[in-house]
PDB file of C-alpha atoms in Angstrom:
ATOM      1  CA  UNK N  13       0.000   0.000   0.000  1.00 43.00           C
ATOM      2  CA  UNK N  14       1.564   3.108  -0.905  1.00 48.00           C
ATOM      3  CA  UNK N  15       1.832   6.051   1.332  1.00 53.00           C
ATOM      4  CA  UNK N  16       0.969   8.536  -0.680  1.00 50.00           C
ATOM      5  CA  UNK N  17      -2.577   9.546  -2.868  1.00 51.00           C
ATOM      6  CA  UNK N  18      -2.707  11.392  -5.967  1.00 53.00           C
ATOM      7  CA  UNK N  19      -4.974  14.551  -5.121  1.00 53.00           C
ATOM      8  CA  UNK N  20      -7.541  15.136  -7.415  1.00 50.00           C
ATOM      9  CA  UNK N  21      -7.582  17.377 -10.307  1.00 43.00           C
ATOM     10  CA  UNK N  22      -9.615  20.632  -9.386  1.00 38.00           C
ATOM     11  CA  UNK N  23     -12.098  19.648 -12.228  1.00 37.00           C
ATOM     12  CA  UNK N  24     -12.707  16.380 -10.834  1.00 38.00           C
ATOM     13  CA  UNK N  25     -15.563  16.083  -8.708  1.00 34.00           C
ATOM     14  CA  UNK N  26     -15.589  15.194  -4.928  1.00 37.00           C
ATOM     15  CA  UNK N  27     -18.558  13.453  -2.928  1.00 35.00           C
ATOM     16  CA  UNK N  28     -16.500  15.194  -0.070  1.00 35.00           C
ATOM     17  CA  UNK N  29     -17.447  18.755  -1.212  1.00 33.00           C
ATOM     18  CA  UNK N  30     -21.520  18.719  -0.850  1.00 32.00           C
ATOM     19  CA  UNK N  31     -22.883  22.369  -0.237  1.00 32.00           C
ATOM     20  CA  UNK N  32     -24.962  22.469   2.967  1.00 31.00           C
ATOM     21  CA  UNK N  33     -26.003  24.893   5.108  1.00 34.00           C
ATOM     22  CA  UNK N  34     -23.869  27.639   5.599  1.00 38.00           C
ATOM     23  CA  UNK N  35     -22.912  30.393   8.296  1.00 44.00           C
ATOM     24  CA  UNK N  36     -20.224  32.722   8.167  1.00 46.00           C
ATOM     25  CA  UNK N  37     -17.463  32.274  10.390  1.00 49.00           C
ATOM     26  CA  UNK N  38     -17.696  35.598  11.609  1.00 44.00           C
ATOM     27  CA  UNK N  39     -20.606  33.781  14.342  1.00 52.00           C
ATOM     28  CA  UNK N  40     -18.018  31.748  15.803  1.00 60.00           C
ATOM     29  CA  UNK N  41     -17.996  33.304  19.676  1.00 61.00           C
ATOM     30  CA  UNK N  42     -17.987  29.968  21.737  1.00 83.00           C
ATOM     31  CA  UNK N  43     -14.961  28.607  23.528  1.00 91.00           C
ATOM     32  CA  UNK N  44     -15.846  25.793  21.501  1.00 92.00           C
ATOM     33  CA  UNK N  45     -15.732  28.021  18.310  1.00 92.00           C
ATOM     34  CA  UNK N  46     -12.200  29.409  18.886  1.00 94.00           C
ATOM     35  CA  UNK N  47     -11.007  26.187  19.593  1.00 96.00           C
ATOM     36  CA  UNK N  48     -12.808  24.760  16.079  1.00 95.00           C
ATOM     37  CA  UNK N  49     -11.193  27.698  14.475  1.00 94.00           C
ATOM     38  CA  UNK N  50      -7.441  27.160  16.060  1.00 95.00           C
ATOM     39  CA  UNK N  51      -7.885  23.720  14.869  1.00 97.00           C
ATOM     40  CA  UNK N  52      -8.729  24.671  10.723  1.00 95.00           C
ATOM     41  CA  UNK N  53      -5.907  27.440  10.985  1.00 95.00           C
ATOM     42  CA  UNK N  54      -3.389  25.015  12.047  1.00 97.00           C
ATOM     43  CA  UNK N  55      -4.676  22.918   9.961  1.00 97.00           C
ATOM     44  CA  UNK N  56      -4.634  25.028   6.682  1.00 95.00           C
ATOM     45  CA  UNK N  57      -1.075  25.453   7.365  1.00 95.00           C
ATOM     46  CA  UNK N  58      -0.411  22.348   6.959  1.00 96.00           C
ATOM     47  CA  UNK N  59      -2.154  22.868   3.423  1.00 96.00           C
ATOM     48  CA  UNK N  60      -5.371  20.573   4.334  1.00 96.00           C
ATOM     49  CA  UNK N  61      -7.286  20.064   1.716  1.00 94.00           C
ATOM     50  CA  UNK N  62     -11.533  19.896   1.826  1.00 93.00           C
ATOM     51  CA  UNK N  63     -11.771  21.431   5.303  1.00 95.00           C
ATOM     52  CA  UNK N  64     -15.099  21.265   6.824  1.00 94.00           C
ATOM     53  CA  UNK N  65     -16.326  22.805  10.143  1.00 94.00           C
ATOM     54  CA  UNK N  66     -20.219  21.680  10.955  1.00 93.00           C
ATOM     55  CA  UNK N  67     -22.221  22.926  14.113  1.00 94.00           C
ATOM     56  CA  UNK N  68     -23.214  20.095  15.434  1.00 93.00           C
ATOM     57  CA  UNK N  69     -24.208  21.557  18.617  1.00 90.00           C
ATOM     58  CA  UNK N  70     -28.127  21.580  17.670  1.00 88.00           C
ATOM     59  CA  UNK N  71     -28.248  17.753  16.367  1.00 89.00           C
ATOM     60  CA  UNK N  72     -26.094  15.933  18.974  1.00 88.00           C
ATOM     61  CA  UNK N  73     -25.051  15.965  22.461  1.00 89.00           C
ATOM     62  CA  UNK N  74     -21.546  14.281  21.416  1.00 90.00           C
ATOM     63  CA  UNK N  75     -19.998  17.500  20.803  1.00 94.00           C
ATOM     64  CA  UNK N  76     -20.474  21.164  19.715  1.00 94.00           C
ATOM     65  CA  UNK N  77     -18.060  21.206  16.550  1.00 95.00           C
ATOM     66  CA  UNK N  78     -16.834  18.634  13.821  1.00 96.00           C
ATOM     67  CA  UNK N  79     -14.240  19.946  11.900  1.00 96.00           C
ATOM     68  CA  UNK N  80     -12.833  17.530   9.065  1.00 96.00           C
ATOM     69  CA  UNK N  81      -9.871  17.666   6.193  1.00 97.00           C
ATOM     70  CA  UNK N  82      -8.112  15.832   4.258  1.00 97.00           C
ATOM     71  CA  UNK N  83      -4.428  14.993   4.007  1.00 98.00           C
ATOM     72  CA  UNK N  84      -3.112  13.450   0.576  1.00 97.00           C
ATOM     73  CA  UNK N  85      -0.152  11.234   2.524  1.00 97.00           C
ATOM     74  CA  UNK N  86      -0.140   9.278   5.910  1.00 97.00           C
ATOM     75  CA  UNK N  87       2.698  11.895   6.643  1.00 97.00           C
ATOM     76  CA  UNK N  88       0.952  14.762   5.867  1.00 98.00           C
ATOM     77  CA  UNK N  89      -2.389  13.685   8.270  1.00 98.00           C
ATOM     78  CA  UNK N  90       0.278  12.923  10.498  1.00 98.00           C
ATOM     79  CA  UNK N  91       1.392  16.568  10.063  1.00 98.00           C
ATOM     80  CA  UNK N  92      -1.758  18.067   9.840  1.00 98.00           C
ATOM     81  CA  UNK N  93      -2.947  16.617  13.079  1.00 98.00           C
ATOM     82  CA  UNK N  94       0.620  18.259  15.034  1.00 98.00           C
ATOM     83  CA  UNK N  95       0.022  20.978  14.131  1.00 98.00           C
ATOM     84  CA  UNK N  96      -3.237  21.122  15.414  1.00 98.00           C
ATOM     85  CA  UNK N  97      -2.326  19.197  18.716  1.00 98.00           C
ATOM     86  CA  UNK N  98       0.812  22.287  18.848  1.00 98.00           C
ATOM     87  CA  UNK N  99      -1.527  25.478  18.687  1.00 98.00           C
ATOM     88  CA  UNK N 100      -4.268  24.312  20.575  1.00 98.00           C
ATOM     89  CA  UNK N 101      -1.750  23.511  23.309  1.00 97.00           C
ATOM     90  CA  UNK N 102       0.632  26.906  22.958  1.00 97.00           C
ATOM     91  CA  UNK N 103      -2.728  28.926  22.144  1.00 96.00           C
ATOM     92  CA  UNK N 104      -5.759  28.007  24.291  1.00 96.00           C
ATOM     93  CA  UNK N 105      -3.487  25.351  26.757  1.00 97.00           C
ATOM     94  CA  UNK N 106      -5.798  22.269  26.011  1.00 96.00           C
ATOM     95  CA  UNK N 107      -5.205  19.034  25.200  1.00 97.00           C
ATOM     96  CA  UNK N 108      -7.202  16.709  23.543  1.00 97.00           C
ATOM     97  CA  UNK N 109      -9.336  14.020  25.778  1.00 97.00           C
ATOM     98  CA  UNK N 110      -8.226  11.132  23.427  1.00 97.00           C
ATOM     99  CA  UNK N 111      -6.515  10.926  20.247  1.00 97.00           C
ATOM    100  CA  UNK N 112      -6.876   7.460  17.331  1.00 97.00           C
ATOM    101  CA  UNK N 113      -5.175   6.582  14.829  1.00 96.00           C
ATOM    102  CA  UNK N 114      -1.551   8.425  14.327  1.00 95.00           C
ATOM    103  CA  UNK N 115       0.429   5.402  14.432  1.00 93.00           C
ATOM    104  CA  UNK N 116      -1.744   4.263  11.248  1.00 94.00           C
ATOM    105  CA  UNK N 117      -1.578   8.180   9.255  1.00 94.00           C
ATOM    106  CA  UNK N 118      -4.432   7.625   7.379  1.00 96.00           C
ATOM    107  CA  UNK N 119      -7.330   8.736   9.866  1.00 97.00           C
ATOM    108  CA  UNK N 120      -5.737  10.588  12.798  1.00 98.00           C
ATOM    109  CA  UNK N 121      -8.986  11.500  15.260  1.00 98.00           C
ATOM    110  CA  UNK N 122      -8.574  13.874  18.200  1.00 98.00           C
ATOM    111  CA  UNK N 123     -11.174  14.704  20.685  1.00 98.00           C
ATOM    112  CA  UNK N 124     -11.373  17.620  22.530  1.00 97.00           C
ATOM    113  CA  UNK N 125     -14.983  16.938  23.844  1.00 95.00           C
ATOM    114  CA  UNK N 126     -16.667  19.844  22.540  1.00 96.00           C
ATOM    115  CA  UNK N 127     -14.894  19.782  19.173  1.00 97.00           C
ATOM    116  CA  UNK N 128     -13.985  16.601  17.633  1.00 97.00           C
ATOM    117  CA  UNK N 129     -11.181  16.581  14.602  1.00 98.00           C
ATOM    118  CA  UNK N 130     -10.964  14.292  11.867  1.00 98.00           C
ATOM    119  CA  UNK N 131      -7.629  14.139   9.459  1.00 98.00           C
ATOM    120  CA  UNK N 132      -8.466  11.589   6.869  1.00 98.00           C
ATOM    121  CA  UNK N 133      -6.708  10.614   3.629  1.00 98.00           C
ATOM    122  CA  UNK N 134      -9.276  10.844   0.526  1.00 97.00           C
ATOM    123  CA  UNK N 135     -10.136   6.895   0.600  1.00 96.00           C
ATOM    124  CA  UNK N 136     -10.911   6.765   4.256  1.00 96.00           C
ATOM    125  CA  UNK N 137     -13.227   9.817   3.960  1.00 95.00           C
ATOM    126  CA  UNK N 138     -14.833   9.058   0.610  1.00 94.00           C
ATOM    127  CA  UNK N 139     -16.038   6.034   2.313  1.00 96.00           C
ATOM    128  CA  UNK N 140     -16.677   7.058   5.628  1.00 94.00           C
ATOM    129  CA  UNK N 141     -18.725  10.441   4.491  1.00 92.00           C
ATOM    130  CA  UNK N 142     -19.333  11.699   7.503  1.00 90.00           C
ATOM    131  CA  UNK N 143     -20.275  15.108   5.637  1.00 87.00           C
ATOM    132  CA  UNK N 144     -23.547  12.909   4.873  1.00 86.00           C
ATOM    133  CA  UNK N 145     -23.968  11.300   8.346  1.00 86.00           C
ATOM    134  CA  UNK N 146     -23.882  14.794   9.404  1.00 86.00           C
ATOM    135  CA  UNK N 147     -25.861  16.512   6.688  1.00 82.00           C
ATOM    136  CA  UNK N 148     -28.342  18.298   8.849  1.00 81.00           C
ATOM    137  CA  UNK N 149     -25.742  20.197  11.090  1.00 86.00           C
ATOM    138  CA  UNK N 150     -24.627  23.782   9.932  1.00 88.00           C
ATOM    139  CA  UNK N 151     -21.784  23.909   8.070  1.00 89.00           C
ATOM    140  CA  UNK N 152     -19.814  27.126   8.112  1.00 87.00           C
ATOM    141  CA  UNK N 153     -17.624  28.212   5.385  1.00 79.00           C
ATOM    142  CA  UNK N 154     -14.078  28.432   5.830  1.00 74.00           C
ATOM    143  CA  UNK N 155     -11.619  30.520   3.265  1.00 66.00           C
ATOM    144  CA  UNK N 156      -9.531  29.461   0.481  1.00 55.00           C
ATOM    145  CA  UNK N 157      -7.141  30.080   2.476  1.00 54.00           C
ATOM    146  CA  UNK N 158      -8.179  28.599   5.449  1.00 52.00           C
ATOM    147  CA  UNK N 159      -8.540  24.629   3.504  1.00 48.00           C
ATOM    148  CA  UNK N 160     -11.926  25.298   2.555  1.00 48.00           C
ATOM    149  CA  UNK N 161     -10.803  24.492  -1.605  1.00 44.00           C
ATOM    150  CA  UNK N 162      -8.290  21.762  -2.790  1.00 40.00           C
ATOM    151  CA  UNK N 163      -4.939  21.943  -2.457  1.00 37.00           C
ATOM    152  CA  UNK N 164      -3.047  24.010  -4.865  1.00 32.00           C
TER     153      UNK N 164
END
């Protein structure tokens, strides 16, 4: 099995990428929304690709915040999900309650109780599709910059 995945084409066509419900950012104020938001900027410097945040606050008690992304090699989820473990620590002093899958790479999950993260690589969350599970919570847009388009 290789470690690495051939990112898609920007004209290809994602299941990943539905359009739901959206809010602007901007009406993050929570604890849990600055630590959701921490989380997709460390993210997005780590160049994730197909960032999602969803509210999930309304539809389940399991937390407030999902945010998801994908990483194109079992390094780079491994990456993606340091970097997020790093600021949340050095910004907001938290550490996640658990943390799956790192010494795997390709579906790193860390759970903060109020926000849960999932780094995937594309195969894991093609199949997986939690953006459909999910479907009915709020999904706020993120930036270009911030992961919300495909890696460059």
């Amino acid at each position: 099995m290789s470690d690495y995945f051939q990112a898609p084409s920007p004209t290809q066509s994602s299941t990943v990428t539905q359009n739901l419900v959206s809010a602007p950012l901007a009406d993050i104020s929570s604890t849990s929304g600055l630590l959701a938001v921490t989380i997709a900027e460390a993210a997005s410097d780590r160049k994730a690709g197909d960032m999602v945040l969803l509210k999930v606050a309304d539809v389940s008690y399991l937390a407030d915040y999902f945010v998801m992304m994908t990483g194109f090699s079992r390094v780079q989820v491994r990456a993606i999900a340091d970097a997020a473990l790093d600021k949340v620590e050095k910004s907001l002093n938290r550490r996640p309650l658990r943390m799956e899958g790192k010494a795997e790479g390709s579906w790193v999950l860390l759970d903060y109780g109020d926000v849960i993260v999932h780094v995937m690589m594309p195969k894991e969350r093609e199949f997986y599709n939690l953006e459909a599970f999910w479907g009915h919570a709020e999904r706020l847009e993120l930036t270009n910059e911030m992961g919300g388009g495909r890696p460059t």
